[in-house]
Tab-separated table of C-alpha atoms in Angstrom:
chain	number	residue	atom	x	y	z
A	1	ASN	CA	131.971	122.025	128.589
A	2	LEU	CA	128.395	122.239	127.381
A	3	LYS	CA	126.250	124.886	129.016
A	4	GLN	CA	122.470	125.009	129.380
A	5	GLY	CA	120.739	125.374	126.008
A	6	GLU	CA	123.811	124.592	123.894
A	7	LEU	CA	123.870	121.927	121.187
A	8	LEU	CA	126.531	119.466	120.109
A	9	PHE	CA	126.253	117.642	116.770
A	10	LEU	CA	128.435	114.522	116.587
A	11	ASN	CA	129.523	112.749	113.423
A	12	GLN	CA	127.885	109.309	113.450
A	13	HIS	CA	131.184	107.630	112.543
A	14	ILE	CA	133.263	108.745	115.519
A	15	GLU	CA	133.720	107.116	118.898
A	16	HIS	CA	132.800	109.260	121.879
A	17	GLU	CA	131.853	109.089	125.522
A	18	ILE	CA	130.149	111.356	128.048
A	19	ALA	CA	132.073	112.310	131.162
A	20	ALA	CA	130.434	112.169	134.576
A	21	CYS	CA	127.780	114.843	135.081
A	22	ALA	CA	126.585	116.677	138.156
A	23	THR	CA	123.513	115.367	139.988
A	24	GLU	CA	121.077	117.874	138.504
A	25	ASP	CA	122.475	117.923	134.955
A	26	ILE	CA	120.176	116.781	132.150
A	27	ILE	CA	121.545	115.794	128.743
A	28	ILE	CA	119.118	114.918	125.958
A	29	ASN	CA	120.499	112.746	123.172
A	30	PHE	CA	118.726	113.066	119.793
A	31	ILE	CA	119.643	110.319	117.326
A	32	ILE	CA	118.772	111.465	113.808
A	33	GLN	CA	118.410	108.752	111.178
A	34	PRO	CA	120.209	109.451	107.859
A	35	GLN	CA	116.995	109.079	105.844
A	36	PHE	CA	115.546	112.082	107.681
A	37	PHE	CA	117.806	114.313	105.606
A	38	ASP	CA	116.154	113.294	102.317
A	39	PHE	CA	113.961	116.384	102.472
A	40	ILE	CA	116.461	118.593	104.299
A	41	PHE	CA	119.052	118.763	101.521
A	42	SER	CA	116.920	121.121	99.459
A	43	PHE	CA	117.396	123.723	102.204
A	44	LEU	CA	121.144	123.339	102.459
A	45	THR	CA	123.529	125.775	100.807
A	46	THR	CA	127.119	125.079	99.921
A	47	GLU	CA	128.352	128.226	101.637
A	48	ASN	CA	127.826	127.023	105.192
A	49	ARG	CA	129.717	124.606	107.400
A	50	ILE	CA	126.541	122.863	108.618
A	51	SER	CA	125.650	121.350	105.245
A	52	ASN	CA	129.258	120.232	104.817
A	53	PHE	CA	129.255	118.642	108.260
A	54	LEU	CA	125.989	116.782	107.549
A	55	ILE	CA	127.311	115.414	104.277
A	56	ASN	CA	130.497	114.282	105.972
A	57	SER	CA	128.641	112.758	108.914
A	58	LEU	CA	126.138	110.901	106.772
A	59	TYR	CA	128.280	109.595	103.965
A	60	ASN	CA	131.978	109.532	104.872
A	61	SER	CA	133.152	106.820	107.233
A	62	THR	CA	136.043	108.948	108.459
A	63	GLN	CA	137.029	111.009	111.457
A	64	ASN	CA	136.754	114.260	109.475
A	65	GLY	CA	134.384	116.894	110.815
A	66	GLN	CA	133.974	115.291	114.219
A	67	PHE	CA	131.598	117.804	115.767
A	68	LEU	CA	129.696	121.075	115.549
A	69	TYR	CA	129.304	122.971	118.808
A	70	PHE	CA	126.470	125.524	118.823
A	71	LYS	CA	126.584	128.269	121.440
A	72	VAL	CA	122.911	129.129	121.034
A	73	SER	CA	121.689	129.462	124.625
A	74	GLU	CA	120.557	133.025	123.941
A	75	VAL	CA	118.894	132.359	120.572
A	76	LYS	CA	115.198	132.344	121.484
A	77	SER	CA	113.965	130.848	118.190
A	78	ILE	CA	116.247	127.820	118.583
A	79	GLN	CA	115.456	127.323	122.267
A	80	ALA	CA	111.727	127.491	121.502
A	81	LEU	CA	112.043	124.806	118.811
A	82	ILE	CA	114.047	122.510	121.089
A	83	LYS	CA	111.380	122.902	123.766
A	84	LYS	CA	108.613	122.061	121.269
A	85	ILE	CA	110.502	118.978	120.076
A	86	ILE	CA	110.974	117.694	123.630
A	87	ILE	CA	107.318	118.301	124.529
A	88	GLU	CA	106.123	116.574	121.348
A	89	ILE	CA	108.325	113.541	121.959
A	90	MET	CA	107.258	113.266	125.599
A	91	SER	CA	103.544	113.716	124.884
A	92	SER	CA	103.481	111.361	121.875
A	93	ALA	CA	100.131	112.655	120.625
A	94	PHE	CA	98.401	112.234	117.256
A	95	MET	CA	100.774	113.143	114.369
A	96	SER	CA	103.685	113.566	116.794
A	97	ASP	CA	106.187	111.877	114.455
A	98	SER	CA	105.335	114.232	111.588
A	99	THR	CA	105.354	117.230	113.913
A	100	VAL	CA	108.787	116.364	115.307
A	101	LYS	CA	110.137	115.898	111.798
A	102	LEU	CA	108.911	119.344	110.751
A	103	TYR	CA	110.250	120.972	113.928
A	104	MET	CA	113.626	119.303	113.389
A	105	GLY	CA	113.700	120.598	109.817
A	106	LEU	CA	113.028	124.095	111.113
A	107	LEU	CA	115.752	123.621	113.716
A	108	ILE	CA	118.307	122.731	111.032
A	109	VAL	CA	117.294	125.824	109.052
A	110	GLU	CA	117.628	128.019	112.161
A	111	LEU	CA	121.053	126.561	112.892
A	112	ILE	CA	122.141	127.311	109.330
A	113	LYS	CA	120.962	130.905	109.807
A	114	HIS	CA	123.068	131.086	112.991
A	115	ALA	CA	126.097	129.249	111.611
A	116	ASP	CA	128.317	132.009	112.997
A	117	LYS	CA	127.628	130.597	116.468
A	118	ALA	CA	129.042	127.167	115.597
A	119	GLU	CA	132.545	125.942	116.344
A	120	HIS	CA	133.932	123.076	114.282
A	121	THR	CA	137.033	120.967	113.920
A	122	GLU	CA	138.285	121.641	110.408
A	123	ASP	CA	137.564	122.866	106.908
A	124	TYR	CA	136.173	120.651	104.161
A	125	PRO	CA	137.533	119.828	100.717
A	126	VAL	CA	135.918	120.609	97.376
A	127	GLN	CA	134.541	117.060	97.191
A	128	HIS	CA	131.977	117.976	99.832
A	129	TYR	CA	130.792	120.853	97.695
A	130	LEU	CA	130.266	118.446	94.798
A	131	ILE	CA	128.286	115.984	96.926
A	132	VAL	CA	126.062	118.687	98.438
A	133	GLU	CA	125.312	120.079	94.990
A	134	SER	CA	124.673	116.601	93.573
A	135	LEU	CA	122.164	115.710	96.296
A	136	LYS	CA	120.423	119.058	95.934
A	137	TYR	CA	120.236	118.564	92.171
A	138	ILE	CA	118.619	115.121	92.557
A	139	ASP	CA	116.173	116.448	95.131
A	140	GLU	CA	115.095	119.391	92.961
A	141	ASN	CA	115.222	117.792	89.482
A	142	PHE	CA	114.416	114.120	90.067
A	143	GLN	CA	111.854	113.922	87.232
A	144	LYS	CA	114.416	114.591	84.488
A	145	ALA	CA	117.759	114.472	86.285
A	146	SER	CA	120.786	113.167	84.439
A	147	LEU	CA	124.404	112.724	85.424
A	148	TYR	CA	125.529	114.470	82.230
A	149	GLU	CA	123.476	117.585	82.958
A	150	LEU	CA	124.727	117.668	86.553
A	151	SER	CA	128.351	117.222	85.538
A	152	SER	CA	127.953	120.049	83.021
A	153	GLN	CA	126.516	122.350	85.701
A	154	LEU	CA	129.378	121.534	88.066
A	155	ASN	CA	131.982	121.718	85.300
A	156	GLN	CA	133.178	118.197	86.085
A	157	PRO	CA	133.810	115.176	83.822
A	158	HIS	CA	130.815	112.883	84.250
A	159	TYR	CA	132.992	109.850	85.026
A	160	ALA	CA	134.920	111.757	87.720
A	161	LEU	CA	131.742	113.070	89.314
A	162	SER	CA	130.216	109.606	89.230
A	163	LYS	CA	133.274	108.264	91.044
A	164	GLU	CA	133.090	110.989	93.730
A	165	ILE	CA	129.380	110.334	94.350
A	166	LYS	CA	129.978	106.595	94.693
A	167	LYS	CA	132.977	107.129	96.963
A	168	ALA	CA	131.124	109.514	99.289
A	169	THR	CA	127.702	107.829	99.478
A	170	ASN	CA	128.336	104.178	98.526
A	171	TYR	CA	125.594	104.634	95.909
A	172	THR	CA	125.735	105.472	92.237
A	173	PHE	CA	124.004	108.545	90.813
A	174	LYS	CA	121.381	106.232	89.277
A	175	GLU	CA	120.723	104.519	92.622
A	176	LEU	CA	120.348	107.844	94.458
A	177	LEU	CA	117.982	109.094	91.768
A	178	GLN	CA	115.919	105.907	91.901
A	179	GLU	CA	115.702	106.162	95.698
A	180	LYS	CA	114.405	109.731	95.441
A	181	ARG	CA	111.841	108.826	92.771
A	182	LEU	CA	110.524	105.839	94.720
A	183	SER	CA	110.297	107.903	97.896
A	184	LYS	CA	108.318	110.582	96.051
A	185	ALA	CA	106.031	107.970	94.482
A	186	LYS	CA	105.342	106.471	97.916
A	187	GLU	CA	104.538	109.950	99.236
A	188	LEU	CA	102.060	110.580	96.387
A	189	LEU	CA	100.421	107.183	96.897
A	190	GLU	CA	99.923	108.011	100.569
A	191	SER	CA	98.755	111.613	100.248
A	192	THR	CA	96.793	111.794	96.969
A	193	ASN	CA	94.188	109.917	94.937
A	194	MET	CA	96.229	110.431	91.786
A	195	PRO	CA	96.082	107.460	89.378
A	196	ILE	CA	99.122	105.220	89.645
A	197	THR	CA	100.045	105.737	85.992
A	198	THR	CA	100.040	109.496	86.558
A	199	ILE	CA	102.250	109.112	89.634
A	200	ILE	CA	104.702	107.053	87.599
A	201	GLU	CA	104.929	109.879	85.065
A	202	GLN	CA	105.172	112.502	87.832
A	203	VAL	CA	108.275	110.898	89.332
A	204	GLY	CA	110.053	110.575	85.999
A	205	TYR	CA	109.375	107.062	84.669
A	206	ASP	CA	107.742	106.091	81.384
A	207	ASN	CA	108.028	102.311	81.739
A	208	VAL	CA	105.167	101.115	83.965
A	209	SER	CA	106.309	97.498	84.314
A	210	TYR	CA	109.836	98.593	85.262
A	211	PHE	CA	108.463	100.960	87.909
A	212	TYR	CA	106.233	98.223	89.361
A	213	ARG	CA	109.243	95.914	89.573
A	214	ILE	CA	111.562	98.330	91.396
A	215	PHE	CA	108.748	99.581	93.682
A	216	LYS	CA	107.884	96.038	94.758
A	217	ASN	CA	111.557	95.227	95.225
A	218	LYS	CA	111.889	98.130	97.677
A	219	TYR	CA	108.548	98.047	99.521
A	220	ASN	CA	107.588	94.361	99.087
A	221	GLN	CA	104.251	95.414	97.548
A	222	THR	CA	103.112	96.683	94.185
A	223	PRO	CA	101.891	100.313	94.131
A	224	LYS	CA	98.314	99.028	93.909
A	225	GLN	CA	98.772	96.706	96.894
A	226	PHE	CA	100.446	99.534	98.827
A	227	ARG	CA	97.490	101.858	98.274
A	228	GLU	CA	94.939	99.106	99.073
A	229	HIS	CA	96.765	98.389	102.321
A	230	LEU	CA	96.588	102.074	103.271
A	231	ALA	CA	92.848	102.135	102.582
A	232	LYS	CA	92.278	99.312	105.077
A	233	LYS	CA	93.904	101.200	107.942
């Protein structure tokens, strides 16, 4: 049974239900969208069960790794972050969405630091290690990332690694890399006045027309139209 201040992470692919609670019990359900973890993976290490659980929960449509149960009622740093998240969500002030995202990132990091306080259902195979490392590699090296370099670093045949990535995520290495590059380009368009051609180079492309095509395909606007739309807000 959950106690006050404890956390339960559930794999998004499992079926579950909540038993009847007492009159004064309060349970807060946070639903975390998979895309939130785009910027979290750079913090994850392969030596902890939390990163393995997240990979399994996000990308494997199985019953493996059903839950993580954190007995963190006495961990002040974690309780303080949860309180801040709840207050920010309830107040819904200026920049609340960004603030909650940053707090949640800090919460994940704190939970990783206190992984010894987590109970889980089972161990994870080597494939999860490969997927964690692959996602971290794309996140950290997206400008010049290549499947061949990654496979060399992981001491895996490139065709076998490619198959594991596709099996776990439903995306190819190239598709994951493109998603990261487009996301970074969108971020630079929103937060800087950098020329579009420079942004294209910054995210790892040298073919301007190709970049315009894939950007418009994803966001339904060209980079120029996207920036002009932002300026009108």
